Amino acid sequence: MGNWEKPCRLDNLYGGDNLQVSMMRQFNTIWSGGAFGKNYALFGVPNATHPESPDSMYAELDIFPHQVQQILPDEHTRLSKHQVFERIWKVGTRKSRNFNIDRVNMRSVKEVGNATKSGNMPLPSFFTVDAHEDWFPGKEAPFKEAAHGGACCVSFSVDELTLHGAKDNHHEPLLVGLGHTKVTWKPWYGKERVPQEKKDRLPHTHYVSLFYAFDPYPPFQIRARSGYFCLGHAPLTTGNELPSSEGGIFNPHSILTRNRNLQQNNETFNCPQISFVSSFIENAGDASKTVIGYGLNDCTGRLVEVEKSEIVRLLYPDPMDMIFDKK
C-alpha cells in the first residue's frame, strides 16, 4: 500500500489520455456520520470568521430534509485493532453493513457541534409522469420523497443563476448538488398473494436523479430542487469505435448496461435501471460547464459534460417552455 499519507494516482482504464485521477491520501479515513455511514457528500465553504484560513469542511447527511455536519478531516483518533475487533468481528456481535465505516478504516474523524437541519423543502420545479393521476395518484407515487447523495457541490454565482433571463432566482450564490431517489423494496414484493401484475407495474430498485440548490452557509437551506430525470446510457458504437461526440476509450462492457432499463407503469425508458452519481464538479477549463460522473447499473462508469445553463433551466424552468403532450 505504500505510505498512507502520500497521494497516489489511480489507474486509468477507459478515460483516454486526458483523464488523471489522484487520491490525496490512501483510503483509510472516512467520516461516517448519519444512520448508515454512506450516501453522503463532503463539501467546503469559505471560513466565515477567518477568510484567509482553509475552507470549513462539511458532510451532507441527508438532502430532504437537508442535514449537514461540520467535520475536521485532519483531526482524528486512531482506533486499535482490538477496538475494531470488539465492535465488528467479535463472536456474538451483529454483523451488519450499518457499522460506521470509519471503524473499519480504524480512524474516527472529529465533528464540530451538532448537525444543522434546514426548514421546509420547496416543491419540485416540475412534476414528472410518475405523479400523473393515470399512473400513481396521490400516496401511490413510486419514488420515495427522501433523496440521497449523490455528489455535492458546484457553486453557482448570481449571474449564473439568472442565465437566459430567469428572474429572481436568488440574490446570493448557491451551491448545487445532484442526488437520487428510488423505488424501495417493500415486504409485499415477496408475498405470493400480491398479483404479479402489481409487482410488474411498480418494479423496485429503479433510480431517478434530481438537482437541488442551497445556501452556502448554515443551516444550508434548500432553495430549489428540480423534478426527476434519468441519466442516459453510453451511446451505441460501430464496432469498437466511439461516436465523435464521445471521448476516452471504448469500454466493451458498456453494452451490458442496456439489459436493464428504468421501468415504471409498464413503460420502459431509454436509461439504466440504476444510475448512481458519484462526482459533480465544475469543468476546470470552462466555468460555464460542469462534469457529472455516474455509474450505470453498478457495472460501468461514465463522465458527461453539462452546461450550467441547463442545470439552471431544470431548477428554475420557464413555464412557457414546458411541453404538454397527451397520448
mmCIF file of C-alpha atoms in Angstrom, residues 1-212:
data_model
loop_
_atom_site.group_PDB
_atom_site.id
_atom_site.type_symbol
_atom_site.label_atom_id
_atom_site.label_comp_id
_atom_site.label_asym_id
_atom_site.label_seq_id
_atom_site.Cartn_x
_atom_site.Cartn_y
_atom_site.Cartn_z
ATOM 1 C CA MET A 1 0.000 0.000 0.000
ATOM 2 C CA GLY A 2 2.942 2.347 0.385
ATOM 3 C CA ASN A 3 2.885 5.475 2.525
ATOM 4 C CA TRP A 4 -0.648 6.180 3.780
ATOM 5 C CA GLU A 5 -0.089 9.939 3.782
ATOM 6 C CA LYS A 6 1.148 10.344 0.183
ATOM 7 C CA PRO A 7 -1.039 10.944 -2.894
ATOM 8 C CA CYS A 8 -1.464 8.033 -5.258
ATOM 9 C CA ARG A 9 -2.608 8.061 -8.873
ATOM 10 C CA LEU A 10 -5.399 5.700 -9.861
ATOM 11 C CA ASP A 11 -5.113 3.535 -12.952
ATOM 12 C CA ASN A 12 -6.992 4.971 -15.938
ATOM 13 C CA LEU A 13 -8.772 2.203 -17.865
ATOM 14 C CA TYR A 14 -11.194 3.972 -20.206
ATOM 15 C CA GLY A 15 -10.697 7.691 -19.678
ATOM 16 C CA GLY A 16 -8.246 8.334 -22.514
ATOM 17 C CA ASP A 17 -5.054 10.348 -22.268
ATOM 18 C CA ASN A 18 -6.689 13.466 -20.797
ATOM 19 C CA LEU A 19 -8.118 11.949 -17.612
ATOM 20 C CA GLN A 20 -5.992 11.662 -14.487
ATOM 21 C CA VAL A 21 -7.394 10.973 -11.017
ATOM 22 C CA SER A 22 -5.271 11.089 -7.873
ATOM 23 C CA MET A 23 -6.186 10.361 -4.268
ATOM 24 C CA MET A 24 -4.573 12.842 -1.920
ATOM 25 C CA ARG A 25 -4.039 10.103 0.661
ATOM 26 C CA GLN A 26 -4.741 6.410 0.999
ATOM 27 C CA PHE A 27 -8.351 5.460 1.605
ATOM 28 C CA ASN A 28 -8.378 4.694 5.329
ATOM 29 C CA THR A 29 -10.205 7.684 6.823
ATOM 30 C CA ILE A 30 -13.884 8.203 6.076
ATOM 31 C CA TRP A 31 -16.234 10.245 8.186
ATOM 32 C CA SER A 32 -19.255 8.077 8.888
ATOM 33 C CA GLY A 33 -21.998 10.186 10.378
ATOM 34 C CA GLY A 34 -25.630 9.531 9.599
ATOM 35 C CA ALA A 35 -27.598 6.390 10.287
ATOM 36 C CA PHE A 36 -25.834 4.133 7.829
ATOM 37 C CA GLY A 37 -22.447 5.736 7.223
ATOM 38 C CA LYS A 38 -22.939 6.041 3.468
ATOM 39 C CA ASN A 39 -24.555 8.155 0.753
ATOM 40 C CA TYR A 40 -23.201 11.458 1.986
ATOM 41 C CA ALA A 41 -21.116 14.121 0.252
ATOM 42 C CA LEU A 42 -18.301 16.317 1.566
ATOM 43 C CA PHE A 43 -18.031 19.970 0.579
ATOM 44 C CA GLY A 44 -16.138 23.065 1.653
ATOM 45 C CA VAL A 45 -17.191 26.701 2.123
ATOM 46 C CA PRO A 46 -15.014 29.737 2.930
ATOM 47 C CA ASN A 47 -14.250 30.209 6.612
ATOM 48 C CA ALA A 48 -16.717 32.896 7.755
ATOM 49 C CA THR A 49 -14.594 34.243 10.616
ATOM 50 C CA HIS A 50 -11.119 33.759 9.096
ATOM 51 C CA PRO A 51 -11.326 34.229 5.292
ATOM 52 C CA GLU A 52 -7.585 33.609 4.928
ATOM 53 C CA SER A 53 -7.910 30.157 6.517
ATOM 54 C CA PRO A 54 -8.708 26.945 4.641
ATOM 55 C CA ASP A 55 -12.333 26.241 3.808
ATOM 56 C CA SER A 56 -14.582 24.839 6.510
ATOM 57 C CA MET A 57 -15.473 21.232 5.646
ATOM 58 C CA TYR A 58 -18.974 19.820 5.905
ATOM 59 C CA ALA A 59 -20.577 16.423 5.425
ATOM 60 C CA GLU A 60 -24.053 16.227 3.973
ATOM 61 C CA LEU A 61 -26.029 13.613 5.926
ATOM 62 C CA ASP A 62 -29.309 13.892 4.087
ATOM 63 C CA ILE A 63 -30.933 16.038 1.414
ATOM 64 C CA PHE A 64 -34.656 16.064 2.265
ATOM 65 C CA PRO A 65 -34.625 17.349 4.966
ATOM 66 C CA HIS A 66 -31.194 18.879 4.453
ATOM 67 C CA GLN A 67 -28.917 17.854 7.321
ATOM 68 C CA VAL A 68 -25.269 18.910 7.400
ATOM 69 C CA GLN A 69 -22.458 18.268 9.893
ATOM 70 C CA GLN A 70 -19.194 20.231 10.118
ATOM 71 C CA ILE A 71 -16.125 17.993 10.412
ATOM 72 C CA LEU A 72 -12.365 18.353 10.801
ATOM 73 C CA PRO A 73 -10.933 15.834 8.308
ATOM 74 C CA ASP A 74 -7.355 16.222 9.544
ATOM 75 C CA GLU A 75 -8.240 15.714 13.214
ATOM 76 C CA HIS A 76 -8.944 12.101 14.051
ATOM 77 C CA THR A 77 -8.304 9.483 16.669
ATOM 78 C CA ARG A 78 -6.768 6.155 15.865
ATOM 79 C CA LEU A 79 -8.785 3.050 16.709
ATOM 80 C CA SER A 80 -6.841 -0.003 17.777
ATOM 81 C CA LYS A 81 -7.275 -3.362 16.088
ATOM 82 C CA HIS A 82 -8.710 -4.617 19.365
ATOM 83 C CA GLN A 83 -11.409 -1.913 19.286
ATOM 84 C CA VAL A 84 -12.272 -2.781 15.695
ATOM 85 C CA PHE A 85 -12.480 -6.472 16.574
ATOM 86 C CA GLU A 86 -14.676 -5.809 19.622
ATOM 87 C CA ARG A 87 -17.112 -3.655 17.650
ATOM 88 C CA ILE A 88 -17.408 -5.655 14.450
ATOM 89 C CA TRP A 89 -15.892 -9.127 14.300
ATOM 90 C CA LYS A 90 -16.173 -10.427 17.853
ATOM 91 C CA VAL A 91 -18.196 -13.631 18.087
ATOM 92 C CA GLY A 92 -21.776 -12.855 19.076
ATOM 93 C CA THR A 93 -21.818 -9.310 17.687
ATOM 94 C CA ARG A 94 -24.280 -8.441 14.980
ATOM 95 C CA LYS A 95 -22.708 -8.465 11.515
ATOM 96 C CA SER A 96 -24.235 -5.572 9.600
ATOM 97 C CA ARG A 97 -23.366 -3.229 6.749
ATOM 98 C CA ASN A 98 -24.624 -0.443 9.012
ATOM 99 C CA PHE A 99 -21.495 -0.324 11.165
ATOM 100 C CA ASN A 100 -19.788 3.028 10.862
ATOM 101 C CA ILE A 101 -17.316 2.940 8.014
ATOM 102 C CA ASP A 102 -14.508 4.666 9.876
ATOM 103 C CA ARG A 103 -14.419 1.820 12.386
ATOM 104 C CA VAL A 104 -13.435 -0.476 9.553
ATOM 105 C CA ASN A 105 -10.792 2.019 8.457
ATOM 106 C CA MET A 106 -9.571 2.390 12.058
ATOM 107 C CA ARG A 107 -9.938 6.151 12.352
ATOM 108 C CA SER A 108 -12.599 8.400 13.866
ATOM 109 C CA VAL A 109 -12.862 11.946 12.466
ATOM 110 C CA LYS A 110 -13.721 14.864 14.758
ATOM 111 C CA GLU A 111 -17.081 16.618 14.466
ATOM 112 C CA VAL A 112 -17.801 20.290 15.245
ATOM 113 C CA GLY A 113 -21.028 20.951 17.134
ATOM 114 C CA ASN A 114 -24.340 19.438 16.137
ATOM 115 C CA ALA A 115 -25.684 18.812 12.674
ATOM 116 C CA THR A 116 -27.779 21.596 11.157
ATOM 117 C CA LYS A 117 -31.212 20.919 9.717
ATOM 118 C CA SER A 118 -32.866 23.274 7.253
ATOM 119 C CA GLY A 119 -36.535 24.220 7.162
ATOM 120 C CA ASN A 120 -39.318 23.218 4.807
ATOM 121 C CA MET A 121 -38.369 21.971 1.359
ATOM 122 C CA PRO A 122 -39.543 23.760 -1.796
ATOM 123 C CA LEU A 123 -41.726 21.874 -4.230
ATOM 124 C CA PRO A 124 -40.052 20.313 -7.279
ATOM 125 C CA SER A 125 -39.640 22.768 -10.148
ATOM 126 C CA PHE A 126 -41.623 20.393 -12.365
ATOM 127 C CA PHE A 127 -43.516 17.148 -11.950
ATOM 128 C CA THR A 128 -42.889 14.017 -13.949
ATOM 129 C CA VAL A 129 -45.136 11.368 -15.406
ATOM 130 C CA ASP A 130 -44.986 9.155 -12.307
ATOM 131 C CA ALA A 131 -47.113 11.771 -10.484
ATOM 132 C CA HIS A 132 -49.869 11.724 -13.135
ATOM 133 C CA GLU A 133 -53.237 10.558 -11.854
ATOM 134 C CA ASP A 134 -53.355 7.855 -14.523
ATOM 135 C CA TRP A 135 -50.073 6.411 -13.239
ATOM 136 C CA PHE A 136 -49.654 6.575 -9.473
ATOM 137 C CA PRO A 137 -52.105 9.070 -7.940
ATOM 138 C CA GLY A 138 -51.568 10.604 -4.531
ATOM 139 C CA LYS A 139 -49.827 8.420 -1.982
ATOM 140 C CA GLU A 140 -49.091 5.746 -4.592
ATOM 141 C CA ALA A 141 -46.181 7.784 -6.010
ATOM 142 C CA PRO A 142 -43.418 5.212 -6.615
ATOM 143 C CA PHE A 143 -40.251 7.135 -5.762
ATOM 144 C CA LYS A 144 -39.655 7.839 -2.095
ATOM 145 C CA GLU A 145 -39.729 11.512 -1.128
ATOM 146 C CA ALA A 146 -36.377 11.413 0.657
ATOM 147 C CA ALA A 147 -33.318 11.760 -1.582
ATOM 148 C CA HIS A 148 -29.674 10.855 -1.052
ATOM 149 C CA GLY A 149 -26.331 11.908 -2.424
ATOM 150 C CA GLY A 150 -25.121 11.777 -4.899
ATOM 151 C CA ALA A 151 -22.471 14.345 -5.235
ATOM 152 C CA CYS A 152 -22.021 17.884 -3.981
ATOM 153 C CA CYS A 153 -21.356 20.666 -4.751
ATOM 154 C CA VAL A 154 -20.793 23.173 -7.563
ATOM 155 C CA SER A 155 -21.040 26.889 -6.807
ATOM 156 C CA PHE A 156 -23.394 28.968 -8.986
ATOM 157 C CA SER A 157 -22.990 32.753 -8.948
ATOM 158 C CA VAL A 158 -25.924 35.176 -9.024
ATOM 159 C CA ASP A 159 -25.194 35.851 -12.700
ATOM 160 C CA GLU A 160 -25.194 32.135 -13.495
ATOM 161 C CA LEU A 161 -28.485 31.671 -11.651
ATOM 162 C CA THR A 162 -30.109 34.342 -13.827
ATOM 163 C CA LEU A 163 -28.911 32.982 -17.169
ATOM 164 C CA HIS A 164 -31.208 33.368 -20.174
ATOM 165 C CA GLY A 165 -33.388 35.954 -18.497
ATOM 166 C CA ALA A 166 -34.554 33.952 -15.495
ATOM 167 C CA LYS A 167 -35.659 36.460 -12.864
ATOM 168 C CA ASP A 168 -35.380 36.498 -9.072
ATOM 169 C CA ASN A 169 -33.891 33.027 -8.776
ATOM 170 C CA HIS A 170 -31.844 34.250 -5.849
ATOM 171 C CA HIS A 171 -29.861 37.279 -4.800
ATOM 172 C CA GLU A 172 -26.902 35.312 -3.474
ATOM 173 C CA PRO A 173 -24.752 32.491 -4.849
ATOM 174 C CA LEU A 174 -25.986 28.959 -4.256
ATOM 175 C CA LEU A 175 -24.365 25.556 -4.010
ATOM 176 C CA VAL A 176 -25.864 22.915 -6.293
ATOM 177 C CA GLY A 177 -25.784 19.179 -5.682
ATOM 178 C CA LEU A 178 -27.027 16.122 -7.519
ATOM 179 C CA GLY A 179 -28.930 13.401 -5.681
ATOM 180 C CA HIS A 180 -31.007 10.326 -6.377
ATOM 181 C CA THR A 181 -34.067 8.536 -5.137
ATOM 182 C CA LYS A 182 -35.548 5.164 -5.984
ATOM 183 C CA VAL A 183 -38.478 2.796 -5.678
ATOM 184 C CA THR A 184 -37.733 0.945 -2.460
ATOM 185 C CA TRP A 185 -38.353 -2.736 -1.861
ATOM 186 C CA LYS A 186 -41.411 -3.451 0.277
ATOM 187 C CA PRO A 187 -42.410 -6.672 2.058
ATOM 188 C CA TRP A 188 -45.358 -7.279 -0.281
ATOM 189 C CA TYR A 189 -42.968 -7.896 -3.190
ATOM 190 C CA GLY A 190 -42.210 -11.268 -1.594
ATOM 191 C CA LYS A 191 -45.842 -12.291 -0.979
ATOM 192 C CA GLU A 192 -47.448 -14.739 -3.407
ATOM 193 C CA ARG A 193 -50.932 -13.350 -2.768
ATOM 194 C CA VAL A 194 -49.927 -9.991 -4.295
ATOM 195 C CA PRO A 195 -50.668 -10.130 -8.048
ATOM 196 C CA GLN A 196 -47.611 -10.261 -10.274
ATOM 197 C CA GLU A 197 -49.237 -7.536 -12.348
ATOM 198 C CA LYS A 198 -48.901 -5.111 -9.410
ATOM 199 C CA LYS A 199 -45.243 -6.031 -8.902
ATOM 200 C CA ASP A 200 -44.505 -5.590 -12.608
ATOM 201 C CA ARG A 201 -46.226 -2.201 -12.650
ATOM 202 C CA LEU A 202 -44.087 -0.914 -9.778
ATOM 203 C CA PRO A 203 -40.678 -2.641 -10.008
ATOM 204 C CA HIS A 204 -38.386 -1.802 -7.097
ATOM 205 C CA THR A 205 -34.769 -0.568 -7.059
ATOM 206 C CA HIS A 206 -35.270 1.721 -10.057
ATOM 207 C CA TYR A 207 -33.429 5.058 -9.756
ATOM 208 C CA VAL A 208 -34.023 8.657 -10.860
ATOM 209 C CA SER A 209 -31.913 11.778 -10.236
ATOM 210 C CA LEU A 210 -32.536 15.416 -9.316
ATOM 211 C CA PHE A 211 -30.648 18.676 -8.811
ATOM 212 C CA TYR A 212 -31.010 20.750 -5.644
#
